mmCIF file of C-alpha atoms and ligand atoms in Angstrom:
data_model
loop_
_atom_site.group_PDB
_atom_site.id
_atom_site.type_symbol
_atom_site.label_atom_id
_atom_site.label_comp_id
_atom_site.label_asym_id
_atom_site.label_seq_id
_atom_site.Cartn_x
_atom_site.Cartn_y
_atom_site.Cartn_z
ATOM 1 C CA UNK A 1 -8.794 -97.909 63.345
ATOM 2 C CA UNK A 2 -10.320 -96.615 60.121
ATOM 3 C CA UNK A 3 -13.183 -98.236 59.035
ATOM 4 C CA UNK A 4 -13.202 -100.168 55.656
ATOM 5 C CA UNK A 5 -13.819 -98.574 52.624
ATOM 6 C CA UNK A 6 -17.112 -99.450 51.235
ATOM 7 C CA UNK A 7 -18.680 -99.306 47.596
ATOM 8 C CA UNK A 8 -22.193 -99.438 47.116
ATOM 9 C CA UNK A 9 -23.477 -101.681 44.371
ATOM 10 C CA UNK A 10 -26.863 -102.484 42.906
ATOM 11 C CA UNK A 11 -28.391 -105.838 44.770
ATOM 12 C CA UNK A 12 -30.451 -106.751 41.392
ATOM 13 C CA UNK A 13 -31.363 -105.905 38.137
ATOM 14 C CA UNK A 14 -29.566 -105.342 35.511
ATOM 15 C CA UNK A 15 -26.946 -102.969 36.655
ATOM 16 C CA UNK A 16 -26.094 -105.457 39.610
ATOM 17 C CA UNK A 17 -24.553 -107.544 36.566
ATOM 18 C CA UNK A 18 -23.100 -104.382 34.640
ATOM 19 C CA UNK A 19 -21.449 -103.464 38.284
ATOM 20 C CA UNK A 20 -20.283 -106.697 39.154
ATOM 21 C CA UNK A 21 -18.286 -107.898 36.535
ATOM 22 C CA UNK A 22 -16.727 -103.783 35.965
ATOM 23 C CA UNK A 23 -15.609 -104.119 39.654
ATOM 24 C CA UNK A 24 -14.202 -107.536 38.870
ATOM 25 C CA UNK A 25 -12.416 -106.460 35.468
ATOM 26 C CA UNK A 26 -11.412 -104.056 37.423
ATOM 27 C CA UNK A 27 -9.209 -106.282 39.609
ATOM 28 C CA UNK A 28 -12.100 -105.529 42.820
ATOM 29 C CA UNK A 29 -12.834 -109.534 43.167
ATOM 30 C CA UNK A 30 -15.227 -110.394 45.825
ATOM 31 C CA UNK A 31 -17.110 -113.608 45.725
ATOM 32 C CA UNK A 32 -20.876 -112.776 47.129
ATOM 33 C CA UNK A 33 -22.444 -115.302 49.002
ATOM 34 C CA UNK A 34 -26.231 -115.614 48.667
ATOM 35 C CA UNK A 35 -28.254 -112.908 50.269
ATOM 36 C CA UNK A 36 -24.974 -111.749 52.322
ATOM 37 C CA UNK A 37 -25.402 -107.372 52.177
ATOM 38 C CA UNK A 38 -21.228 -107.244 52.064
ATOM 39 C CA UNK A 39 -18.773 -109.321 50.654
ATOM 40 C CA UNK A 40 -14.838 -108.238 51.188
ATOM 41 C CA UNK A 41 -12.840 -107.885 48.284
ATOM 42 C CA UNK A 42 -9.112 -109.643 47.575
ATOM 43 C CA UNK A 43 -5.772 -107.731 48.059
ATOM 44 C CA UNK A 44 -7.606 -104.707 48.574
ATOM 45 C CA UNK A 45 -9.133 -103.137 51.645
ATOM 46 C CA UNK A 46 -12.291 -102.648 50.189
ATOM 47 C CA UNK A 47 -15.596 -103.999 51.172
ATOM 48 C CA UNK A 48 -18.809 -104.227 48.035
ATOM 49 C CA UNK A 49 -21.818 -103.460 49.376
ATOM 50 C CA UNK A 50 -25.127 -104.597 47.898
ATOM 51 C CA UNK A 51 -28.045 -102.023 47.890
ATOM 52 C CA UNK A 52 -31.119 -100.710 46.483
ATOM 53 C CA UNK A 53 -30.045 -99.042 42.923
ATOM 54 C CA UNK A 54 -32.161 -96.199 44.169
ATOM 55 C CA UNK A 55 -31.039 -96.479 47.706
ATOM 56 C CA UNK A 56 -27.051 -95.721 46.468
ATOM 57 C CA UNK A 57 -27.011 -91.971 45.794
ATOM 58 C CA UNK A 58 -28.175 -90.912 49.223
ATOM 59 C CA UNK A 59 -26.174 -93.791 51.082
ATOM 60 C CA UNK A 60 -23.218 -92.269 50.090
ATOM 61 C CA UNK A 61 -23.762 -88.506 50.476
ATOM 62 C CA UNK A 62 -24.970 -89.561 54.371
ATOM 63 C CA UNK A 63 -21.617 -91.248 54.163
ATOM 64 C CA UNK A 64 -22.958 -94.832 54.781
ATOM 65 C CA UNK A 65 -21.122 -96.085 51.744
ATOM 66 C CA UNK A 66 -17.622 -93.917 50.250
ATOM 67 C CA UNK A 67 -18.226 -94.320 46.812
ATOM 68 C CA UNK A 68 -21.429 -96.296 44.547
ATOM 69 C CA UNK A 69 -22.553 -97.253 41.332
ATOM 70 C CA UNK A 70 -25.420 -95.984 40.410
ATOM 71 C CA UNK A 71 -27.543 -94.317 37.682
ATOM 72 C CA UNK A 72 -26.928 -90.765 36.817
ATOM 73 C CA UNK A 73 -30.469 -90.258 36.657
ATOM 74 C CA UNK A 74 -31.324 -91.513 40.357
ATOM 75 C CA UNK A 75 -28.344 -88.914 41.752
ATOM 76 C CA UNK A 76 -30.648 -86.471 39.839
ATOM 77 C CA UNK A 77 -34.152 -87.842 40.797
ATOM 78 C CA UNK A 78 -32.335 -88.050 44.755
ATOM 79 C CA UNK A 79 -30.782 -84.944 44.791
ATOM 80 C CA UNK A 80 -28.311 -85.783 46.600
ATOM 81 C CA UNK A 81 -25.572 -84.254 46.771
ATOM 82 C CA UNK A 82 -22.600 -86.235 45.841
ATOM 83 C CA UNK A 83 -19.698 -86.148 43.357
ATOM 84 C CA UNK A 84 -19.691 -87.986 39.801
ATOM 85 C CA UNK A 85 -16.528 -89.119 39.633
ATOM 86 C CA UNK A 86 -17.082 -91.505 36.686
ATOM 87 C CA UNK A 87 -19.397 -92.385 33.730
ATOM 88 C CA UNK A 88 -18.931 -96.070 33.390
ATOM 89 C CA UNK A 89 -19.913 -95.904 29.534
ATOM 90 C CA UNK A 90 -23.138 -98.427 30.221
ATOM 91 C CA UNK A 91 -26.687 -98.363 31.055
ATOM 92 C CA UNK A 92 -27.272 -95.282 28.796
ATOM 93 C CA UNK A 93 -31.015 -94.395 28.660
ATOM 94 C CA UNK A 94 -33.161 -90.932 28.427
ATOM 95 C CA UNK A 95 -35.841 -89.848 30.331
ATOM 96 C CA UNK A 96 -38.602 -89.072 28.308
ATOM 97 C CA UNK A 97 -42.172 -87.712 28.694
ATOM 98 C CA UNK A 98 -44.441 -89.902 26.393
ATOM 99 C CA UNK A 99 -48.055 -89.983 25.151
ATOM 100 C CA UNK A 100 -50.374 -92.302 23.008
ATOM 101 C CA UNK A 101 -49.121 -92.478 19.718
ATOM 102 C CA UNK A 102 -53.082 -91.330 18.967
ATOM 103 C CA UNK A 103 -52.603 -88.487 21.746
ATOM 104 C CA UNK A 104 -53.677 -84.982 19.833
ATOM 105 C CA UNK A 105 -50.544 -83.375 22.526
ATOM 106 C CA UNK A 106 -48.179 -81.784 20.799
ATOM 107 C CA UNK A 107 -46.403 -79.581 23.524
ATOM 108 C CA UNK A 108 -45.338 -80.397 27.417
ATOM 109 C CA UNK A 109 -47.420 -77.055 28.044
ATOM 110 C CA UNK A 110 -50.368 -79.127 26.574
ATOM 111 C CA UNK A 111 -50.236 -81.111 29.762
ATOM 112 C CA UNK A 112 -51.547 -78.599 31.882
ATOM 113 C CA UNK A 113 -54.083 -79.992 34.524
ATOM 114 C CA UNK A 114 -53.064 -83.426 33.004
ATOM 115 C CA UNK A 115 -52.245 -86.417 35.057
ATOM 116 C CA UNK A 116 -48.816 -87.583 34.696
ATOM 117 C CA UNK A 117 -47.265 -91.202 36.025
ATOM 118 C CA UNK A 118 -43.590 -91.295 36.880
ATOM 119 C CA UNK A 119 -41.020 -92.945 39.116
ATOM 120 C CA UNK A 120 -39.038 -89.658 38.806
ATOM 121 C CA UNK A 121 -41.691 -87.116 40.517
ATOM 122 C CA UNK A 122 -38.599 -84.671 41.098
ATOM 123 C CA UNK A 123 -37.440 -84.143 38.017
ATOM 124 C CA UNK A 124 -40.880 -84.304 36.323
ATOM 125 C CA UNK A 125 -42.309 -81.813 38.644
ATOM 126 C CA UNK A 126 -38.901 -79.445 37.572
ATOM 127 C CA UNK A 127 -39.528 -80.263 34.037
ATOM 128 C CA UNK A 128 -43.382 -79.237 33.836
ATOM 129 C CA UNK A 129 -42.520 -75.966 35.921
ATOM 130 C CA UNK A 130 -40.176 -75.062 32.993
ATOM 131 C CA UNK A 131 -42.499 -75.559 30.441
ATOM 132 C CA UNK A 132 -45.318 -73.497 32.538
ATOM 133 C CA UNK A 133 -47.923 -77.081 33.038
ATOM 134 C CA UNK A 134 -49.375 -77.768 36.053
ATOM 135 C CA UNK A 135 -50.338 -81.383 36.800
ATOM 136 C CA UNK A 136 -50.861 -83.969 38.854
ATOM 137 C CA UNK A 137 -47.887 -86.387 39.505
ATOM 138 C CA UNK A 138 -48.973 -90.436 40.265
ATOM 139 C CA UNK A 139 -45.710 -91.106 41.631
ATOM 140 C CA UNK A 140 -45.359 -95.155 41.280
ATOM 141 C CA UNK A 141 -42.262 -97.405 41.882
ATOM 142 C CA UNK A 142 -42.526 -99.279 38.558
ATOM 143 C CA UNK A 143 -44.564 -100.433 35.704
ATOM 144 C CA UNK A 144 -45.289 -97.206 34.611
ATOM 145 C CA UNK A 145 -45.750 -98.037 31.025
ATOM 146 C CA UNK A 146 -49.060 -99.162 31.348
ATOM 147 C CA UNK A 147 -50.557 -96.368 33.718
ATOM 148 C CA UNK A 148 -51.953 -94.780 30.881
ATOM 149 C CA UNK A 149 -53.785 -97.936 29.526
ATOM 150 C CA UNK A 150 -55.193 -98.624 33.442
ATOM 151 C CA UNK A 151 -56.423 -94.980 33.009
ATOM 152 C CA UNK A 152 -54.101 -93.520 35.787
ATOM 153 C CA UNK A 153 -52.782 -91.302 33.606
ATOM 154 C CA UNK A 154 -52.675 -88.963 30.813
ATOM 155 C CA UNK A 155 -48.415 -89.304 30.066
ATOM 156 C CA UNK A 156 -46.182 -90.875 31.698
ATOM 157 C CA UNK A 157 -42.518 -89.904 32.555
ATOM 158 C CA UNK A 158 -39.923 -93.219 32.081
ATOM 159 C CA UNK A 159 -36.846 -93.711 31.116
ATOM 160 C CA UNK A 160 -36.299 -95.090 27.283
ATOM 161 C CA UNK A 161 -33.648 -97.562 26.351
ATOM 162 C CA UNK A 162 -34.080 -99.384 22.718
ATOM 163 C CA UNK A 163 -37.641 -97.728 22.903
ATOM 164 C CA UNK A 164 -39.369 -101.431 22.557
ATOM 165 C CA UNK A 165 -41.419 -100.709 25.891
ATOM 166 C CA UNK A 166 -42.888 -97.469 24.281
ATOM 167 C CA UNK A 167 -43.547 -99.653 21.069
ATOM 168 C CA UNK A 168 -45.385 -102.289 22.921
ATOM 169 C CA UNK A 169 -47.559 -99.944 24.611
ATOM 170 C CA UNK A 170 -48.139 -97.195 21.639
ATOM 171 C CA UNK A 171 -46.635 -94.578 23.032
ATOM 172 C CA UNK A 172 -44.489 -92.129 21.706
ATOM 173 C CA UNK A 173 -41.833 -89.495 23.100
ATOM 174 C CA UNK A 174 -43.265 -85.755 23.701
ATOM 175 C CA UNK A 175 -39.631 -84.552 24.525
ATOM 176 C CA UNK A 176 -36.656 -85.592 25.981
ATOM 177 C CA UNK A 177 -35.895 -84.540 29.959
ATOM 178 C CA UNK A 178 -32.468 -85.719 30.420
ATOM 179 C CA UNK A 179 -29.466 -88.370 29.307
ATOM 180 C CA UNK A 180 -27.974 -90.398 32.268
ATOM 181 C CA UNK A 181 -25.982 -93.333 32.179
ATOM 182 C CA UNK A 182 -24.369 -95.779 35.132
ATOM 183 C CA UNK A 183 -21.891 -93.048 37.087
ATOM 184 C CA UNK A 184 -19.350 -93.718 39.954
ATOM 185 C CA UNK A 185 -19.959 -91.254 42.266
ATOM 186 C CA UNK A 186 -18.245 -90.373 45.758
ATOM 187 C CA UNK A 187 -19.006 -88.981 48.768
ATOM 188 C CA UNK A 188 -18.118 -84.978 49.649
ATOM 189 C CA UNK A 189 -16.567 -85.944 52.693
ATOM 190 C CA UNK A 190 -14.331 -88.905 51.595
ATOM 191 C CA UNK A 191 -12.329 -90.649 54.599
ATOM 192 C CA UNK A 192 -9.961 -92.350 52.336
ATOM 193 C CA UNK A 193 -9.451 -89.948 49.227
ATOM 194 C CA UNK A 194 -6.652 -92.080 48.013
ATOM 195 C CA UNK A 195 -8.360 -95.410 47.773
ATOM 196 C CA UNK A 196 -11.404 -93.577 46.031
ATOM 197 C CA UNK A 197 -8.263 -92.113 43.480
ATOM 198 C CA UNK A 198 -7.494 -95.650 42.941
ATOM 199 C CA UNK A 199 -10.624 -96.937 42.452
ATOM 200 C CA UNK A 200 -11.263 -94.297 40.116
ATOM 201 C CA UNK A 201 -8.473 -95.074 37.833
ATOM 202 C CA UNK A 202 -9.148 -98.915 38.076
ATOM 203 C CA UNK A 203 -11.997 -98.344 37.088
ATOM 204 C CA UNK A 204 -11.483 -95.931 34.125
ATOM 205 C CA UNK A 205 -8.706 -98.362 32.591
ATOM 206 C CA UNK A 206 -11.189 -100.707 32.082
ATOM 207 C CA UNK A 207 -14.075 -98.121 30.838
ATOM 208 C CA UNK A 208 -11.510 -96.706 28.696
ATOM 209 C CA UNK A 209 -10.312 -100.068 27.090
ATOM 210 C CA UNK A 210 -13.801 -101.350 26.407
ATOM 211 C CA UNK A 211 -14.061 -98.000 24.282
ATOM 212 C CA UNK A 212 -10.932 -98.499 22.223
ATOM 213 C CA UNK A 213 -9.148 -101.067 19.909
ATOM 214 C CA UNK A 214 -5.275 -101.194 19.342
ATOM 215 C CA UNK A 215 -4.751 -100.666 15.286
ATOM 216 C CA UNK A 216 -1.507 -101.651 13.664
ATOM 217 C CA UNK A 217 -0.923 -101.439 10.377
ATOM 218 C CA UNK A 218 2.064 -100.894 7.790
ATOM 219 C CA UNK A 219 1.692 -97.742 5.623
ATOM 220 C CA UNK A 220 4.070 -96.358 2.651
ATOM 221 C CA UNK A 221 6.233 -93.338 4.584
ATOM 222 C CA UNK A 222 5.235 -90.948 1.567
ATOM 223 C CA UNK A 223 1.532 -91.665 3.236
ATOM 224 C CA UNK A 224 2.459 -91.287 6.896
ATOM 225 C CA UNK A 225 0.817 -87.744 7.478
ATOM 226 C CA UNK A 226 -2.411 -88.912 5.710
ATOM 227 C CA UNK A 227 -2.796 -92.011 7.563
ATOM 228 C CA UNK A 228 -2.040 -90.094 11.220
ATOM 229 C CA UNK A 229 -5.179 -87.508 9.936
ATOM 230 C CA UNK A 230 -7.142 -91.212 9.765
ATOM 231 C CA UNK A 231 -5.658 -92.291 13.222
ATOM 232 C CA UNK A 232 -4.407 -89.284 15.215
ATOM 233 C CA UNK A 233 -4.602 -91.422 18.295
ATOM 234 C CA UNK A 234 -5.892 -91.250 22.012
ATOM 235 C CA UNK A 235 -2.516 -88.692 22.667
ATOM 236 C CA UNK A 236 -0.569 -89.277 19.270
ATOM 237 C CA UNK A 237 0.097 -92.688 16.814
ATOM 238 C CA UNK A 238 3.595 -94.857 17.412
ATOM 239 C CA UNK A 239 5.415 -94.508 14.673
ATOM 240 C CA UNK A 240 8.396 -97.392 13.863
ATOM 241 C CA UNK A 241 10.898 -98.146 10.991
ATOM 242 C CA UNK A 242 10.659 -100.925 9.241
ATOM 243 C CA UNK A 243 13.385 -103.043 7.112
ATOM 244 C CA UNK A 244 12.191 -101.235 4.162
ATOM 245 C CA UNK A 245 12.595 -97.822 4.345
ATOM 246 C CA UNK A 246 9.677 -96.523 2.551
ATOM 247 C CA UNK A 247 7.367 -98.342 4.357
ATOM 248 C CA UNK A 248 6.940 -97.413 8.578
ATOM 249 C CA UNK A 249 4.511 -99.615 10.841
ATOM 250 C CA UNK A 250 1.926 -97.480 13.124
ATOM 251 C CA UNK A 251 0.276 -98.654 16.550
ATOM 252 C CA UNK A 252 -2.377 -96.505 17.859
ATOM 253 C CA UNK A 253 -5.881 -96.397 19.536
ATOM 254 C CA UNK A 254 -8.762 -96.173 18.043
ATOM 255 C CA UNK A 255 -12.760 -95.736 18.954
ATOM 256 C CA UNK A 256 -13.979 -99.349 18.666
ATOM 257 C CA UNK A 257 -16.893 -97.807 16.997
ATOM 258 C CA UNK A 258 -14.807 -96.254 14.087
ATOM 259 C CA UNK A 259 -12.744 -99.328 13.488
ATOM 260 C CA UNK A 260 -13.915 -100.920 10.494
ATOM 261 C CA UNK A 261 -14.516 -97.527 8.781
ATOM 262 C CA UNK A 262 -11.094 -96.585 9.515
ATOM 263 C CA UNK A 263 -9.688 -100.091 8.438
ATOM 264 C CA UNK A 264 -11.371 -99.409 5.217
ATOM 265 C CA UNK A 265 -9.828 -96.221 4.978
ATOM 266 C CA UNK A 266 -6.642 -97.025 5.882
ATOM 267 C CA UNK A 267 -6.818 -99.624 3.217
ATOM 268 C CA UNK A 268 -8.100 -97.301 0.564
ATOM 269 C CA UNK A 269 -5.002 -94.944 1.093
ATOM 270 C CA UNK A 270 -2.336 -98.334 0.383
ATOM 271 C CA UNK A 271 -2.009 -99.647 3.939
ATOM 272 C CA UNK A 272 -0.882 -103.239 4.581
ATOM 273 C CA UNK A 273 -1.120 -105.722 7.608
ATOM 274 C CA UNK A 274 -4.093 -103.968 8.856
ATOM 275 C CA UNK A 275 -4.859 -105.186 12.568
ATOM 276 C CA UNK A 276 -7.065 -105.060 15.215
ATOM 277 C CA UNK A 277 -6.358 -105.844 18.567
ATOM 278 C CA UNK A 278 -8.910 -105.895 21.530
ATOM 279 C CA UNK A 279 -7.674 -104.469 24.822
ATOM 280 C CA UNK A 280 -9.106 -105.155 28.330
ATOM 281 C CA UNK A 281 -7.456 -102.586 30.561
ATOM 282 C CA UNK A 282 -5.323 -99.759 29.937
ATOM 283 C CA UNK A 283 -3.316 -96.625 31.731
ATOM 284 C CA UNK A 284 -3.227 -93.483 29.686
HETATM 285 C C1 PRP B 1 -36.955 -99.600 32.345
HETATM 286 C C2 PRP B 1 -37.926 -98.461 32.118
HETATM 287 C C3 PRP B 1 -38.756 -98.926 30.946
HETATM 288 C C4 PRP B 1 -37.787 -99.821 30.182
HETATM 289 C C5 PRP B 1 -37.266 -99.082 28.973
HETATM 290 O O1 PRP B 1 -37.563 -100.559 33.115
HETATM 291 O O2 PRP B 1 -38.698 -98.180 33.262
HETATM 292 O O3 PRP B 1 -39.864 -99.648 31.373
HETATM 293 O O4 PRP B 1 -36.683 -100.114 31.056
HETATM 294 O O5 PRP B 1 -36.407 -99.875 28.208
HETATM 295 P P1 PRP B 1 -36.632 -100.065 26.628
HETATM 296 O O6 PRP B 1 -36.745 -98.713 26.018
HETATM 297 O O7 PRP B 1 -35.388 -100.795 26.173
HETATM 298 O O8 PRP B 1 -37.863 -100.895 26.429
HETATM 299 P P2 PRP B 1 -36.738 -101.687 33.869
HETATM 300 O O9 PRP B 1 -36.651 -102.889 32.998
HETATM 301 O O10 PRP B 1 -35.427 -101.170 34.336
HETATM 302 O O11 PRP B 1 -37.666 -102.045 35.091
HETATM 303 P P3 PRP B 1 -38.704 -101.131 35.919
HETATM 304 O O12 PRP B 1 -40.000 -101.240 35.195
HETATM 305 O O13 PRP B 1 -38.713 -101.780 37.264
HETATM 306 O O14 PRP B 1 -38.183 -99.733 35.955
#
């Protein structure tokens, strides 16, 4: 008998809600009891697994899990060796080297026989070796922020989100290391590749969707190739008559992030009945 597929999934913290609730939009409902490490989902043969965030990238290339969620900088940081099958469009953050705002360090080569705190010692230690510094790595599991006020350190290596934790502490980004965000990622040796396909697009019809809008709007035909420029869709804009035959109705997607410029746009060139629709899921 083959063994169920499982998907690792962050226990806590904030990606265990981001996970949770893409898995279950997803149509991957499981119901986790407290404290329980598995919980089976409904209608399909998968089992959710509930691990250490940084505990899920080499889980899955040892093959303990099939496929996790994860951060893309932790697969890095791990090095394990896994495949990305999916950015899930949250959790975006950088990982930044920072000083004090005050600090007279203007270039990572600066750091040279500096001490630097970090909960990413692996791709620090890469980084500095690029930019020729030698230093020392305090290699901590959190709370890094304040290393530098407790006089641990010199820098400090974290990842940056709105930047507020920088802020509160007076620091200030040196230079960027790397962009991650929350990835799906797969093990090499998948046992079930076709469940994992599924997954995949389950889970990309919902990542897509929360990306895009449905527009519809009418729009004089004389104005039809200007207004397609405006909204040349995710492949290409639908197109219908309408009663009147100089005016056409249009239904097509559009960035959710664009949407009111392009409603304003649309308006400017003598659209009508300009609306937006949310959308939840999608197949493209
Ligand atoms: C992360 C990171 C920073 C903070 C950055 O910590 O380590 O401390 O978020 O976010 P910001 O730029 O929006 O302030 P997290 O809350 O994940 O907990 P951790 O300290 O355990 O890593």
């Amino acid at each position: 008998m083959t063994a169920t597929f499982r998907i690792g999934v962050p226990s806590k913290g904030r990606l265990s809600e981001l996970a949770a609730e893409l898995l279950r939009e997803a149509g991957l409902n499981f119901r986790r009891s407290e404290r329980s490490l598995f919980a089976r989902c409904r209608d399909i043969p998968i089992d959710v697994t509930f691990l250490r965030t940084e505990d899920i990238p080499v889980l899955c290339a040892e093959g303990a899990i099939d496929m996790g969620v994860t951060g893309s900088d932790l697969v890095a940081e791990s090095g394990a060796d896994v495949a990305e099958r999916l950015d899930l469009g949250v959790g975006q953050c950088r990982l930044a080297i920072c000083v004090p705002e005050a600090s007279d360090v203007k270039t990572p080569a600066d750091l040279d026989g500096c001490r630097v705190a970090t909960s990413f010692p692996n791709n620090t230690a890469r980084y500095l070796k690029q930019h020729g510094a030698t230093a020392h790595l305090v290699t901590l599991s959190g709370s890094v922020e304040v290393m530098i006020a407790l006089g641990v350190a010199e820098a400090i290596v974290d990842l940056v989100e709105t930047g507020s934790t920088l802020a509160a502490n007076q620091l200030r980004i040196l230079d960027e290391i790397g962009r991650y965000q929350t990835v799906l990622i797969q093990n090499r040796q998948c046992r079930q590749p076709e469940l994992a396909d599924r997954v995949v697009r389950r889970l990309e019809g919902v990542v897509i969707a929360r990306g895009y809008s449905l527009l519809e709007y009418n729009v004089p035909r004389a104005k039809l190739a200007e207004a397609e420029r405006i909204t040349p869709g995710f492949n290409s804009p639908t197109v219908s008559s309408l009663e009147d035959p100089d005016w056409c109705a249009i239904r097509v997607m559009v960035r959710r992030s664009t949407v009111i410029e392009i409603m304003e746009r649309l308006e400017a060139l003598g659209a009508s009945a300009v609306l937006e629709t949310r959308i939840t899921n999608c197949r493209l």
